[in-house]
């Protein structure tokens, strides 16, 4: 990045839960509504666990993580989900949130 920080694009990990919660806290209620198609006031531990503990046979999620000497933070999340029961197998659901 311009300021010398590094940005890493990698698969999401279960230990990303606190950083994911901090990232979501910065997202507007309107953007959350458009992303999840409903009003969500808070994300529980179970919600965050579902987002960070991936079933690699059906979904994949990547995070963009800025790392500096002091801390690291999630800048964005992208995920693809394929559910053969709900979705056409050749047409996965794709989302990007930055």
Short mmCIF file of N, CA and C in Angstrom, two decimals:
data_model
loop_
_atom_site.label_atom_id
_atom_site.label_comp_id
_atom_site.label_asym_id
_atom_site.label_seq_id
_atom_site.Cartn_x
_atom_site.Cartn_y
_atom_site.Cartn_z
N UNK A 1 0.84 -1.16 0.00
CA UNK A 1 0.00 0.00 0.00
C UNK A 1 0.90 1.24 0.00
N UNK A 2 0.33 2.38 -0.32
CA UNK A 2 1.13 3.61 -0.43
C UNK A 2 1.89 3.96 0.84
N UNK A 3 1.30 3.66 2.00
CA UNK A 3 1.95 4.03 3.27
C UNK A 3 2.96 2.98 3.75
N UNK A 4 3.19 1.95 2.97
CA UNK A 4 4.15 0.93 3.34
C UNK A 4 3.55 -0.30 3.99
N UNK A 5 2.27 -0.23 4.40
CA UNK A 5 1.60 -1.41 4.94
C UNK A 5 1.45 -2.43 3.83
N UNK A 6 1.33 -3.69 4.22
CA UNK A 6 1.14 -4.75 3.24
C UNK A 6 -0.32 -5.20 3.28
N UNK A 7 -0.81 -5.64 2.14
CA UNK A 7 -2.17 -6.17 2.05
C UNK A 7 -2.06 -7.60 1.51
N UNK A 8 -2.56 -8.53 2.28
CA UNK A 8 -2.48 -9.94 1.93
C UNK A 8 -3.89 -10.44 1.62
N UNK A 9 -4.02 -11.18 0.53
CA UNK A 9 -5.29 -11.79 0.13
C UNK A 9 -5.15 -13.28 0.41
N UNK A 10 -5.95 -13.80 1.37
CA UNK A 10 -5.79 -15.19 1.78
C UNK A 10 -7.14 -15.77 2.20
N UNK A 11 -7.21 -17.11 2.32
CA UNK A 11 -8.45 -17.72 2.81
C UNK A 11 -8.75 -17.26 4.24
N UNK A 12 -10.03 -17.12 4.54
CA UNK A 12 -10.43 -16.74 5.89
C UNK A 12 -10.13 -17.90 6.84
N UNK A 13 -9.83 -17.59 8.08
CA UNK A 13 -9.49 -18.59 9.09
C UNK A 13 -10.38 -18.42 10.31
N UNK A 14 -10.60 -19.49 11.09
CA UNK A 14 -11.41 -19.37 12.30
C UNK A 14 -10.90 -18.29 13.25
N UNK A 15 -9.59 -18.11 13.32
CA UNK A 15 -9.04 -17.10 14.23
C UNK A 15 -9.24 -15.67 13.73
N UNK A 16 -9.84 -15.50 12.56
CA UNK A 16 -10.17 -14.16 12.04
C UNK A 16 -11.45 -13.59 12.65
N UNK A 17 -12.12 -14.36 13.49
CA UNK A 17 -13.41 -13.93 14.02
C UNK A 17 -13.39 -12.53 14.65
N UNK A 18 -12.44 -12.19 15.55
CA UNK A 18 -12.45 -10.83 16.13
C UNK A 18 -12.22 -9.74 15.08
N UNK A 19 -11.33 -9.99 14.13
CA UNK A 19 -11.08 -9.00 13.08
C UNK A 19 -12.30 -8.87 12.17
N UNK A 20 -12.99 -9.98 11.91
CA UNK A 20 -14.20 -9.92 11.08
C UNK A 20 -15.28 -9.10 11.78
N UNK A 21 -15.43 -9.28 13.08
CA UNK A 21 -16.41 -8.50 13.83
C UNK A 21 -16.07 -7.01 13.78
N UNK A 22 -14.80 -6.67 13.91
CA UNK A 22 -14.37 -5.26 13.81
C UNK A 22 -14.64 -4.71 12.42
N UNK A 23 -14.42 -5.52 11.39
CA UNK A 23 -14.69 -5.10 10.02
C UNK A 23 -16.19 -4.84 9.83
N UNK A 24 -17.02 -5.77 10.29
CA UNK A 24 -18.47 -5.63 10.13
C UNK A 24 -18.98 -4.39 10.88
N UNK A 25 -18.37 -4.07 12.00
CA UNK A 25 -18.79 -2.90 12.78
C UNK A 25 -18.60 -1.60 12.01
N UNK A 26 -17.74 -1.60 11.01
CA UNK A 26 -17.48 -0.41 10.20
C UNK A 26 -18.42 -0.29 8.99
N UNK A 27 -19.16 -1.36 8.71
CA UNK A 27 -20.05 -1.38 7.55
C UNK A 27 -21.37 -0.71 7.92
N UNK A 28 -21.92 0.09 7.03
CA UNK A 28 -23.18 0.78 7.31
C UNK A 28 -24.33 -0.22 7.39
N UNK A 29 -25.38 0.15 8.13
CA UNK A 29 -26.56 -0.70 8.23
C UNK A 29 -27.18 -0.95 6.86
N UNK A 30 -27.15 0.08 6.02
CA UNK A 30 -27.70 -0.06 4.67
C UNK A 30 -26.92 -1.10 3.87
N UNK A 31 -25.59 -1.04 3.92
CA UNK A 31 -24.78 -2.01 3.19
C UNK A 31 -24.99 -3.43 3.74
N UNK A 32 -25.12 -3.55 5.06
CA UNK A 32 -25.39 -4.87 5.64
C UNK A 32 -26.74 -5.39 5.17
N UNK A 33 -27.73 -4.51 5.08
CA UNK A 33 -29.05 -4.92 4.60
C UNK A 33 -28.96 -5.45 3.17
N UNK A 34 -28.26 -4.73 2.31
CA UNK A 34 -28.13 -5.17 0.92
C UNK A 34 -27.31 -6.46 0.80
N UNK A 35 -26.37 -6.66 1.70
CA UNK A 35 -25.54 -7.87 1.66
C UNK A 35 -26.30 -9.09 2.16
N UNK A 36 -27.05 -8.95 3.27
CA UNK A 36 -27.71 -10.09 3.90
C UNK A 36 -29.22 -10.12 3.65
N UNK A 37 -29.76 -9.16 2.92
CA UNK A 37 -31.17 -9.11 2.54
C UNK A 37 -32.12 -9.04 3.73
N UNK A 38 -31.63 -8.55 4.86
CA UNK A 38 -32.47 -8.32 6.03
C UNK A 38 -31.71 -7.41 7.00
N UNK A 39 -32.45 -6.85 7.95
CA UNK A 39 -31.82 -5.98 8.94
C UNK A 39 -31.18 -6.84 10.02
N UNK A 40 -29.91 -6.63 10.26
CA UNK A 40 -29.19 -7.39 11.28
C UNK A 40 -28.60 -6.39 12.26
N UNK A 41 -28.97 -6.53 13.54
CA UNK A 41 -28.49 -5.60 14.55
C UNK A 41 -27.18 -6.04 15.19
N UNK A 42 -26.97 -7.34 15.26
CA UNK A 42 -25.71 -7.83 15.82
C UNK A 42 -25.41 -9.21 15.24
N UNK A 43 -24.14 -9.54 15.23
CA UNK A 43 -23.70 -10.85 14.79
C UNK A 43 -23.24 -11.63 16.02
N UNK A 44 -23.81 -12.81 16.20
CA UNK A 44 -23.46 -13.65 17.35
C UNK A 44 -22.18 -14.42 17.06
N UNK A 45 -21.67 -15.06 18.09
CA UNK A 45 -20.50 -15.92 17.90
C UNK A 45 -20.80 -17.00 16.87
N UNK A 46 -22.00 -17.58 16.92
CA UNK A 46 -22.38 -18.61 15.95
C UNK A 46 -22.39 -18.06 14.52
N UNK A 47 -22.90 -16.84 14.35
CA UNK A 47 -22.90 -16.21 13.02
C UNK A 47 -21.47 -16.07 12.51
N UNK A 48 -20.60 -15.55 13.36
CA UNK A 48 -19.21 -15.33 12.97
C UNK A 48 -18.49 -16.65 12.73
N UNK A 49 -18.80 -17.66 13.53
CA UNK A 49 -18.19 -18.98 13.33
C UNK A 49 -18.60 -19.54 11.97
N UNK A 50 -19.87 -19.36 11.59
CA UNK A 50 -20.32 -19.82 10.27
C UNK A 50 -19.60 -19.10 9.14
N UNK A 51 -19.20 -17.86 9.38
CA UNK A 51 -18.52 -17.09 8.34
C UNK A 51 -17.02 -17.38 8.28
N UNK A 52 -16.45 -17.88 9.37
CA UNK A 52 -15.00 -18.08 9.40
C UNK A 52 -14.59 -19.55 9.37
N UNK A 53 -15.50 -20.46 9.67
CA UNK A 53 -15.20 -21.89 9.63
C UNK A 53 -15.84 -22.47 8.38
N UNK A 54 -15.04 -22.60 7.35
CA UNK A 54 -15.52 -22.86 6.00
C UNK A 54 -15.64 -24.36 5.71
N UNK A 55 -16.74 -24.73 5.06
CA UNK A 55 -16.92 -26.07 4.49
C UNK A 55 -16.38 -26.00 3.06
N UNK A 56 -15.13 -26.42 2.87
CA UNK A 56 -14.45 -26.23 1.60
C UNK A 56 -15.09 -26.99 0.44
N UNK A 57 -15.97 -27.95 0.72
CA UNK A 57 -16.67 -28.64 -0.37
C UNK A 57 -17.77 -27.77 -0.97
N UNK A 58 -18.29 -26.82 -0.19
CA UNK A 58 -19.42 -26.02 -0.64
C UNK A 58 -19.16 -24.53 -0.75
N UNK A 59 -18.12 -24.04 -0.09
CA UNK A 59 -17.89 -22.60 -0.10
C UNK A 59 -16.42 -22.27 0.06
N UNK A 60 -16.12 -21.02 -0.26
CA UNK A 60 -14.77 -20.50 -0.08
C UNK A 60 -14.91 -19.03 0.26
N UNK A 61 -14.06 -18.56 1.16
CA UNK A 61 -14.05 -17.15 1.52
C UNK A 61 -12.61 -16.68 1.62
N UNK A 62 -12.38 -15.50 1.08
CA UNK A 62 -11.06 -14.87 1.14
C UNK A 62 -11.20 -13.53 1.84
N UNK A 63 -10.15 -13.13 2.54
CA UNK A 63 -10.10 -11.82 3.17
C UNK A 63 -8.90 -11.05 2.64
N UNK A 64 -9.07 -9.75 2.53
CA UNK A 64 -7.95 -8.85 2.26
C UNK A 64 -7.56 -8.29 3.62
N UNK A 65 -6.33 -8.54 4.04
CA UNK A 65 -5.87 -8.16 5.38
C UNK A 65 -4.70 -7.19 5.25
N UNK A 66 -4.86 -6.01 5.86
CA UNK A 66 -3.76 -5.04 5.91
C UNK A 66 -2.94 -5.36 7.15
N UNK A 67 -1.64 -5.50 6.96
CA UNK A 67 -0.76 -5.76 8.09
C UNK A 67 0.23 -4.63 8.24
N UNK A 68 0.40 -4.21 9.46
CA UNK A 68 1.40 -3.18 9.79
C UNK A 68 2.14 -3.65 11.03
N UNK A 69 3.10 -2.87 11.48
CA UNK A 69 3.87 -3.23 12.66
C UNK A 69 2.98 -3.31 13.91
N UNK A 70 1.94 -2.49 13.96
CA UNK A 70 1.09 -2.42 15.15
C UNK A 70 -0.02 -3.47 15.16
N UNK A 71 -0.65 -3.70 14.01
CA UNK A 71 -1.84 -4.56 13.99
C UNK A 71 -2.11 -5.05 12.57
N UNK A 72 -3.11 -5.90 12.49
CA UNK A 72 -3.62 -6.29 11.18
C UNK A 72 -5.13 -6.11 11.22
N UNK A 73 -5.71 -5.79 10.07
CA UNK A 73 -7.16 -5.58 10.01
C UNK A 73 -7.70 -6.06 8.68
N UNK A 74 -8.93 -6.55 8.71
CA UNK A 74 -9.59 -7.00 7.50
C UNK A 74 -10.12 -5.78 6.76
N UNK A 75 -9.78 -5.69 5.48
CA UNK A 75 -10.25 -4.60 4.63
C UNK A 75 -11.42 -5.02 3.75
N UNK A 76 -11.58 -6.32 3.53
CA UNK A 76 -12.65 -6.79 2.67
C UNK A 76 -12.78 -8.30 2.74
N UNK A 77 -13.95 -8.79 2.34
CA UNK A 77 -14.24 -10.22 2.34
C UNK A 77 -14.93 -10.56 1.03
N UNK A 78 -14.55 -11.67 0.46
CA UNK A 78 -15.27 -12.17 -0.71
C UNK A 78 -15.52 -13.65 -0.50
N UNK A 79 -16.68 -14.11 -0.92
CA UNK A 79 -16.99 -15.53 -0.74
C UNK A 79 -17.82 -16.05 -1.90
N UNK A 80 -17.66 -17.32 -2.17
CA UNK A 80 -18.45 -18.03 -3.17
C UNK A 80 -19.06 -19.24 -2.48
N UNK A 81 -20.37 -19.43 -2.70
CA UNK A 81 -21.08 -20.54 -2.06
C UNK A 81 -21.84 -21.29 -3.14
N UNK A 82 -21.68 -22.60 -3.13
CA UNK A 82 -22.42 -23.45 -4.05
C UNK A 82 -23.26 -24.41 -3.23
N UNK A 83 -24.57 -24.31 -3.35
CA UNK A 83 -25.48 -25.19 -2.63
C UNK A 83 -26.36 -25.90 -3.65
N UNK A 84 -26.08 -27.17 -3.93
CA UNK A 84 -26.82 -27.87 -4.98
C UNK A 84 -28.31 -28.03 -4.69
N UNK A 85 -28.72 -27.90 -3.43
CA UNK A 85 -30.14 -28.02 -3.11
C UNK A 85 -30.88 -26.73 -3.45
N UNK A 86 -30.27 -25.58 -3.14
CA UNK A 86 -30.92 -24.29 -3.36
C UNK A 86 -30.51 -23.67 -4.69
N UNK A 87 -29.23 -23.76 -5.02
CA UNK A 87 -28.70 -23.12 -6.21
C UNK A 87 -28.38 -24.15 -7.29
N UNK A 88 -28.39 -23.70 -8.52
CA UNK A 88 -27.92 -24.54 -9.61
C UNK A 88 -26.43 -24.78 -9.38
N UNK A 89 -25.97 -26.04 -9.37
CA UNK A 89 -24.56 -26.31 -9.05
C UNK A 89 -23.56 -25.51 -9.87
N UNK A 90 -23.90 -25.22 -11.11
CA UNK A 90 -22.95 -24.49 -11.95
C UNK A 90 -23.05 -22.98 -11.74
N UNK A 91 -23.95 -22.52 -10.86
CA UNK A 91 -24.15 -21.09 -10.63
C UNK A 91 -24.01 -20.77 -9.15
N UNK A 92 -22.79 -20.65 -8.63
CA UNK A 92 -22.64 -20.37 -7.20
C UNK A 92 -23.02 -18.94 -6.85
N UNK A 93 -23.37 -18.73 -5.59
CA UNK A 93 -23.63 -17.38 -5.06
C UNK A 93 -22.28 -16.74 -4.80
N UNK A 94 -22.12 -15.49 -5.19
CA UNK A 94 -20.85 -14.79 -5.06
C UNK A 94 -21.10 -13.46 -4.38
N UNK A 95 -20.31 -13.13 -3.36
CA UNK A 95 -20.47 -11.83 -2.70
C UNK A 95 -19.11 -11.20 -2.44
N UNK A 96 -19.11 -9.87 -2.47
CA UNK A 96 -17.90 -9.10 -2.16
C UNK A 96 -18.32 -8.00 -1.21
N UNK A 97 -17.58 -7.82 -0.14
CA UNK A 97 -17.88 -6.77 0.83
C UNK A 97 -16.57 -6.07 1.19
N UNK A 98 -16.49 -4.76 0.89
CA UNK A 98 -15.28 -4.00 1.21
C UNK A 98 -15.65 -2.73 1.95
#
